[in-house]
Tab-separated table of C-alpha atoms in Angstrom:
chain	number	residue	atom	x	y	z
S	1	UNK	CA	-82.592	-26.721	112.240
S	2	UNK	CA	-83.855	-26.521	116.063
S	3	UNK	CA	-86.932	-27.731	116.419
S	4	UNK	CA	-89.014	-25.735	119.089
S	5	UNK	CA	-92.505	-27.400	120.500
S	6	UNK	CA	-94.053	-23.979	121.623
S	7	UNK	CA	-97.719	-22.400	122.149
S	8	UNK	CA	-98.735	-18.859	121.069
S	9	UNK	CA	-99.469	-18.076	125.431
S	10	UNK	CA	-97.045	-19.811	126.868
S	11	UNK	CA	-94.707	-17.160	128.247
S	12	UNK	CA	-91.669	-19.323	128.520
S	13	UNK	CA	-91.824	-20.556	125.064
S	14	UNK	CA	-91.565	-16.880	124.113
S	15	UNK	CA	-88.849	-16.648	126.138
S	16	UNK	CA	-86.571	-19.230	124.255
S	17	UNK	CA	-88.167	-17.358	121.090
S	18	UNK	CA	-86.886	-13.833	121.902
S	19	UNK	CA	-83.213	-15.152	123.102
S	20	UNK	CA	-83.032	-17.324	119.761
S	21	UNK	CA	-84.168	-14.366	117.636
S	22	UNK	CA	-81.303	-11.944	119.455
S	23	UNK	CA	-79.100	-14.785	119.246
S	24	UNK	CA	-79.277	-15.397	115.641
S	25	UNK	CA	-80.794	-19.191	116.247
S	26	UNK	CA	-83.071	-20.364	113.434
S	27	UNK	CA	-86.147	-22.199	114.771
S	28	UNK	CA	-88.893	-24.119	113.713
S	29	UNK	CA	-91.910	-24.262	115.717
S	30	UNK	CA	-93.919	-26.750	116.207
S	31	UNK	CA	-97.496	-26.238	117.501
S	32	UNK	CA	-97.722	-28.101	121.002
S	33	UNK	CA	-100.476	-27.382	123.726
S	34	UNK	CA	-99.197	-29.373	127.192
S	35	UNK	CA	-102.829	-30.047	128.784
S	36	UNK	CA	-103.173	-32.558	125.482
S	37	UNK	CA	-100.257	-34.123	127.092
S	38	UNK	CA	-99.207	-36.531	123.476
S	39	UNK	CA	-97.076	-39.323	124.225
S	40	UNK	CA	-94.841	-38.619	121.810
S	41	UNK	CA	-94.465	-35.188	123.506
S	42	UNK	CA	-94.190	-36.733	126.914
S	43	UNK	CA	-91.623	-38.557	125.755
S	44	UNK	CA	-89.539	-35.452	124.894
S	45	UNK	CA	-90.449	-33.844	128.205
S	46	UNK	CA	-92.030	-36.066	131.062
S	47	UNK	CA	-92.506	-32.870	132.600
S	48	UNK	CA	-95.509	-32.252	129.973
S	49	UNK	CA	-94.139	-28.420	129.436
S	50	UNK	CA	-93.484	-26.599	126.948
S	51	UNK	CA	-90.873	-25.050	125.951
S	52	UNK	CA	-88.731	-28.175	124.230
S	53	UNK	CA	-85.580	-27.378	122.402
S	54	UNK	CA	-84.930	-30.314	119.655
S	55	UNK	CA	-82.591	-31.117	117.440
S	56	UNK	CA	-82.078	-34.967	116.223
S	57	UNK	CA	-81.261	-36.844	119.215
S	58	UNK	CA	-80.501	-34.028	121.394
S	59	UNK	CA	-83.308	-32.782	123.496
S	60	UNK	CA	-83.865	-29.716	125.973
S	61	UNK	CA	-86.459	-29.191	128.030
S	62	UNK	CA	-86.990	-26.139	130.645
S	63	UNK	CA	-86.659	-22.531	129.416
S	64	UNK	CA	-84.418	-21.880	131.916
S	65	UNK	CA	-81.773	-24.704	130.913
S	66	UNK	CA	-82.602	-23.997	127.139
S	67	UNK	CA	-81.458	-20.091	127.905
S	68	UNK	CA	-78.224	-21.765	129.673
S	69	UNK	CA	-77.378	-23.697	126.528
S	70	UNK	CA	-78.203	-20.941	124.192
S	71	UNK	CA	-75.360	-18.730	126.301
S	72	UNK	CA	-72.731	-21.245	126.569
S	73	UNK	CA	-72.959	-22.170	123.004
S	74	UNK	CA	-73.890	-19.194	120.656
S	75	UNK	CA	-71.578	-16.706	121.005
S	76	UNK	CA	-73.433	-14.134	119.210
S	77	UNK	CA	-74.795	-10.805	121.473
S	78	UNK	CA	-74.606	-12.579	125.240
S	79	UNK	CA	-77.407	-11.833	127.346
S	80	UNK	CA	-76.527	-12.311	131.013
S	81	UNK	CA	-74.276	-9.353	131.982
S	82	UNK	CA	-70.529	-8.143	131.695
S	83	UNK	CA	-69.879	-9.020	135.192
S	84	UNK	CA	-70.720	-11.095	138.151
S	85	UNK	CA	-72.837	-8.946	140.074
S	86	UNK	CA	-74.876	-7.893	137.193
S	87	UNK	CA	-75.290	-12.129	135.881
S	88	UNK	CA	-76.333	-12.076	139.833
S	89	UNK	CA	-78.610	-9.055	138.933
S	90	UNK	CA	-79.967	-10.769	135.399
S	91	UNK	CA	-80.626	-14.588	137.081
S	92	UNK	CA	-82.456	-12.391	140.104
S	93	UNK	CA	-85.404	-10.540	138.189
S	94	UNK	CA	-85.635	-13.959	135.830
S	95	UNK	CA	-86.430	-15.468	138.718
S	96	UNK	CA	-88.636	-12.904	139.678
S	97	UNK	CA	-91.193	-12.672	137.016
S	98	UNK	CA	-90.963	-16.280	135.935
S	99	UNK	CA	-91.750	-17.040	139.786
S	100	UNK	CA	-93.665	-14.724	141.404
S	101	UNK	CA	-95.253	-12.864	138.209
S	102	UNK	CA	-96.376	-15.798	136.309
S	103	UNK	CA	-98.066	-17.128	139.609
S	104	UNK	CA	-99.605	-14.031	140.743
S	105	UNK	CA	-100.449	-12.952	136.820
S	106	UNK	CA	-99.812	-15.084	134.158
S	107	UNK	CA	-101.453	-17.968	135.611
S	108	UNK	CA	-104.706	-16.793	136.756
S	109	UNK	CA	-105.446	-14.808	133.541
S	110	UNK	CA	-104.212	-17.857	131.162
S	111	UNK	CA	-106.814	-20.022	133.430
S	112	UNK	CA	-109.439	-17.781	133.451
S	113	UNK	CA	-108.778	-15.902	129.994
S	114	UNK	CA	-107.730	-18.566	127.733
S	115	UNK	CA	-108.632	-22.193	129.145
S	116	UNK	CA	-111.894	-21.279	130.404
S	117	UNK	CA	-113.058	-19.452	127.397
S	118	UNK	CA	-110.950	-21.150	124.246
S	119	UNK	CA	-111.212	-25.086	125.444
S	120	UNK	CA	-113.848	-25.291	128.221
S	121	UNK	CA	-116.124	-22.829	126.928
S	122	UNK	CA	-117.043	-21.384	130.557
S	123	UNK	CA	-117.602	-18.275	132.238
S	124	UNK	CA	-114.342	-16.914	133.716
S	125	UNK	CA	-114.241	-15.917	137.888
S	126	UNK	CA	-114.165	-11.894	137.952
S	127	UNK	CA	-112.709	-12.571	141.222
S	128	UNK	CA	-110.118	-14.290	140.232
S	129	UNK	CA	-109.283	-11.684	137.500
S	130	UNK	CA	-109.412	-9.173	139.774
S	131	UNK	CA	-107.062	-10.178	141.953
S	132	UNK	CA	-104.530	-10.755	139.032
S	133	UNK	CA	-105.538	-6.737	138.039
S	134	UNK	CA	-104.662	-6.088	141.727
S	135	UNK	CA	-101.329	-8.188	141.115
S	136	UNK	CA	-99.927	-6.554	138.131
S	137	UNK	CA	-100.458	-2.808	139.349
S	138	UNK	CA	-98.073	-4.412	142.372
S	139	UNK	CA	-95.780	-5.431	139.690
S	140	UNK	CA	-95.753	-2.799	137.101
S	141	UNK	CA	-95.313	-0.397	140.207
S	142	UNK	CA	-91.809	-2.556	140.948
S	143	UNK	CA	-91.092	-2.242	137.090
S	144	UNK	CA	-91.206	1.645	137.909
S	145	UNK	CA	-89.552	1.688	140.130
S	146	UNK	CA	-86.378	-0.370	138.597
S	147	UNK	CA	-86.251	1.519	135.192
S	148	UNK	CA	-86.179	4.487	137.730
S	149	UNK	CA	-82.572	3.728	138.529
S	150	UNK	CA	-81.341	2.076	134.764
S	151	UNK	CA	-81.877	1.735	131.649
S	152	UNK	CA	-82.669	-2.294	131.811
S	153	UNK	CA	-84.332	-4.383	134.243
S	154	UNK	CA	-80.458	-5.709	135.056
S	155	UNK	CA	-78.556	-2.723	134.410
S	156	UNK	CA	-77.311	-0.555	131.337
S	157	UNK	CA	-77.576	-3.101	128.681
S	158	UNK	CA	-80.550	-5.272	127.026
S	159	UNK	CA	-80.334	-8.735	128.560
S	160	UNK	CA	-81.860	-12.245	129.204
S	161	UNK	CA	-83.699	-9.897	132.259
S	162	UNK	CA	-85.884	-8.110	130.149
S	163	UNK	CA	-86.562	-11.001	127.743
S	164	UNK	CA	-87.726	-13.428	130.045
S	165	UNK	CA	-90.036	-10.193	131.523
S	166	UNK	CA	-90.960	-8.954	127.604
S	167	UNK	CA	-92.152	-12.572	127.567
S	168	UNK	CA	-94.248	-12.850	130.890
S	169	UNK	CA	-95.402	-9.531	130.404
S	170	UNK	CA	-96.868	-9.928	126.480
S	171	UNK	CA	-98.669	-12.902	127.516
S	172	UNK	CA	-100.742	-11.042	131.088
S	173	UNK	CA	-100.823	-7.902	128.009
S	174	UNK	CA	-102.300	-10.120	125.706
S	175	UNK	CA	-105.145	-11.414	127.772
S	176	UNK	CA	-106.122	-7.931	129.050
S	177	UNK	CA	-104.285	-8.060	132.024
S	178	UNK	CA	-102.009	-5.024	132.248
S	179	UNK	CA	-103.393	-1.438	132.974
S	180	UNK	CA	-100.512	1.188	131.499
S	181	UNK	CA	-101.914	4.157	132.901
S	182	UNK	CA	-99.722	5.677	135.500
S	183	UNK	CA	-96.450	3.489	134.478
S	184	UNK	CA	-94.471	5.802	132.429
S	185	UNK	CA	-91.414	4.497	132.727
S	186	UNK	CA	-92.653	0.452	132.329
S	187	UNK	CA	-94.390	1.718	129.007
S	188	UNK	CA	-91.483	3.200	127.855
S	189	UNK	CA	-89.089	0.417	128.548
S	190	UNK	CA	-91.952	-1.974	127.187
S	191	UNK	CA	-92.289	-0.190	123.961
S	192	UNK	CA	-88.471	0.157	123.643
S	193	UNK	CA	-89.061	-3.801	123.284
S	194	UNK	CA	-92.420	-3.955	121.212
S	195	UNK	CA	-90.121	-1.845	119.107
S	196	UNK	CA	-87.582	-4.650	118.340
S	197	UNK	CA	-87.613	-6.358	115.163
S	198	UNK	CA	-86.976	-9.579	116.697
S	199	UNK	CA	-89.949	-9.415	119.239
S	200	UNK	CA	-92.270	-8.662	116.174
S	201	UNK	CA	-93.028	-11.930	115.146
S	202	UNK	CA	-94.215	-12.832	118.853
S	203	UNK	CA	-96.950	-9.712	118.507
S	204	UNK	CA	-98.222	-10.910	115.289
S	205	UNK	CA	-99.180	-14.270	116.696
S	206	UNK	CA	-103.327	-15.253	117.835
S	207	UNK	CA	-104.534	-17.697	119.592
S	208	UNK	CA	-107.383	-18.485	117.638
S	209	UNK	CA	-110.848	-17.757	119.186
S	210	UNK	CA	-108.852	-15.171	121.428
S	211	UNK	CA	-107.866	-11.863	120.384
S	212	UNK	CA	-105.985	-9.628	122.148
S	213	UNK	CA	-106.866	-6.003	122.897
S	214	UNK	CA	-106.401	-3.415	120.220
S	215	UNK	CA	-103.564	-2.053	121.645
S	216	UNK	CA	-101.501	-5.026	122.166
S	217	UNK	CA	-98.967	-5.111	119.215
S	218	UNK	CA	-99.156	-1.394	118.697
S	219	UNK	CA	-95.486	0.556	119.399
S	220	UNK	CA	-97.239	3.821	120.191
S	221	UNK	CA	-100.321	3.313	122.345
């Protein structure tokens, strides 16, 4: 079995988690926070990142090269598109909230949110926070927007597009970072993926000494 070294909050790990779930790919995951930076893990990934992708001797690192591999080799429900431009369309908004999101989001909140408070034991920066607030709305206004014109964030069929989002998404969610009001049509594609029996799992998780907002793993909220 595939070995996956994974943290509850790290949105790429969830990523790999979702795709293998949909994929039919059995997993078992091993605990690994980065910033501890174990030799033994650096030797998997001299990168220090999570996600890693193990099994015996072979060894993948990035979620974005893990998600390749997964494609290429399972051939169960494929995830990128049906055709060209929409595999253009898929690889674009991947790119999108695993770039500019999880800088302008993700990043801020798991600094302030979860470092800060879990390992450092400090107060976090409400500016800081703010700004992130200020960055979603931005975001979840673009989410709109898309879901205004299809179904899915790449077109009329569940894809890699709206995993790799579910995942960034779940974590900002998670840490309190995502106002819903006004975003009809991003709650409704978001609970349309809450709803999913192989996303779940990933709502079920804590980070311990952190708990997420009530409504975080509810479907109807």
């Amino acid at each position: 079995m595939w070995q996956l070294h994974q943290f509850a909050l790290c949105p790429f790990s969830r990523k790999v988690r979702f795709q293998c779930a949909e994929k039919g790919v059995a997993v078992e995951l091993v605990v690994e926070l980065p910033w501890e930076r174990r030799d033994s893990f650096m030797e998997l990934n001299p990168t220090g990142q999570t996600p890693v992708l193990r099994d015996g001797a072979l060894v993948l690192a990035d979620s974005g090269a893990i998600g390749e591999y997964l494609e290429e080799t399972v051939d169960r429900s494929p995830l990128l598109g049906s055709g060209a431009a929409e595999r253009a369309e898929t690889r674009r908004m991947v790119a999108w909230f695993e770039g500019k999101f999880y800088a302008e989001v993700v990043v801020p909140l798991l600094g302030e949110r979860m470092f800060k408070r879990v390992f450092e034991r400090t107060a976090p920066d409400a500016k800081v926070i703010r700004a992130a607030a200020r960055a979603a709305e931005a975001h979840l206004d673009y989410l709109d927007f898309i879901l205004d014109h299809r179904r899915w964030l790449s077109g009329p069929a569940f894809g890699l597009a709206d995993i790799a989002a579910a995942a960034q998404v779940s974590v900002a969610d998670y840490l309190g970072g995502i106002d819903w009001d006004g975003h009809d049509a991003a709650r409704q594609w978001y609970s349309a993926i809450k709803s999913r029996p192989t996303f779940r799992p990933l709502l079920g998780e804590r980070m311990e000494g952190l708990p997420p907002p009530g409504h975080y793993d509810k479907l109807d909220w």
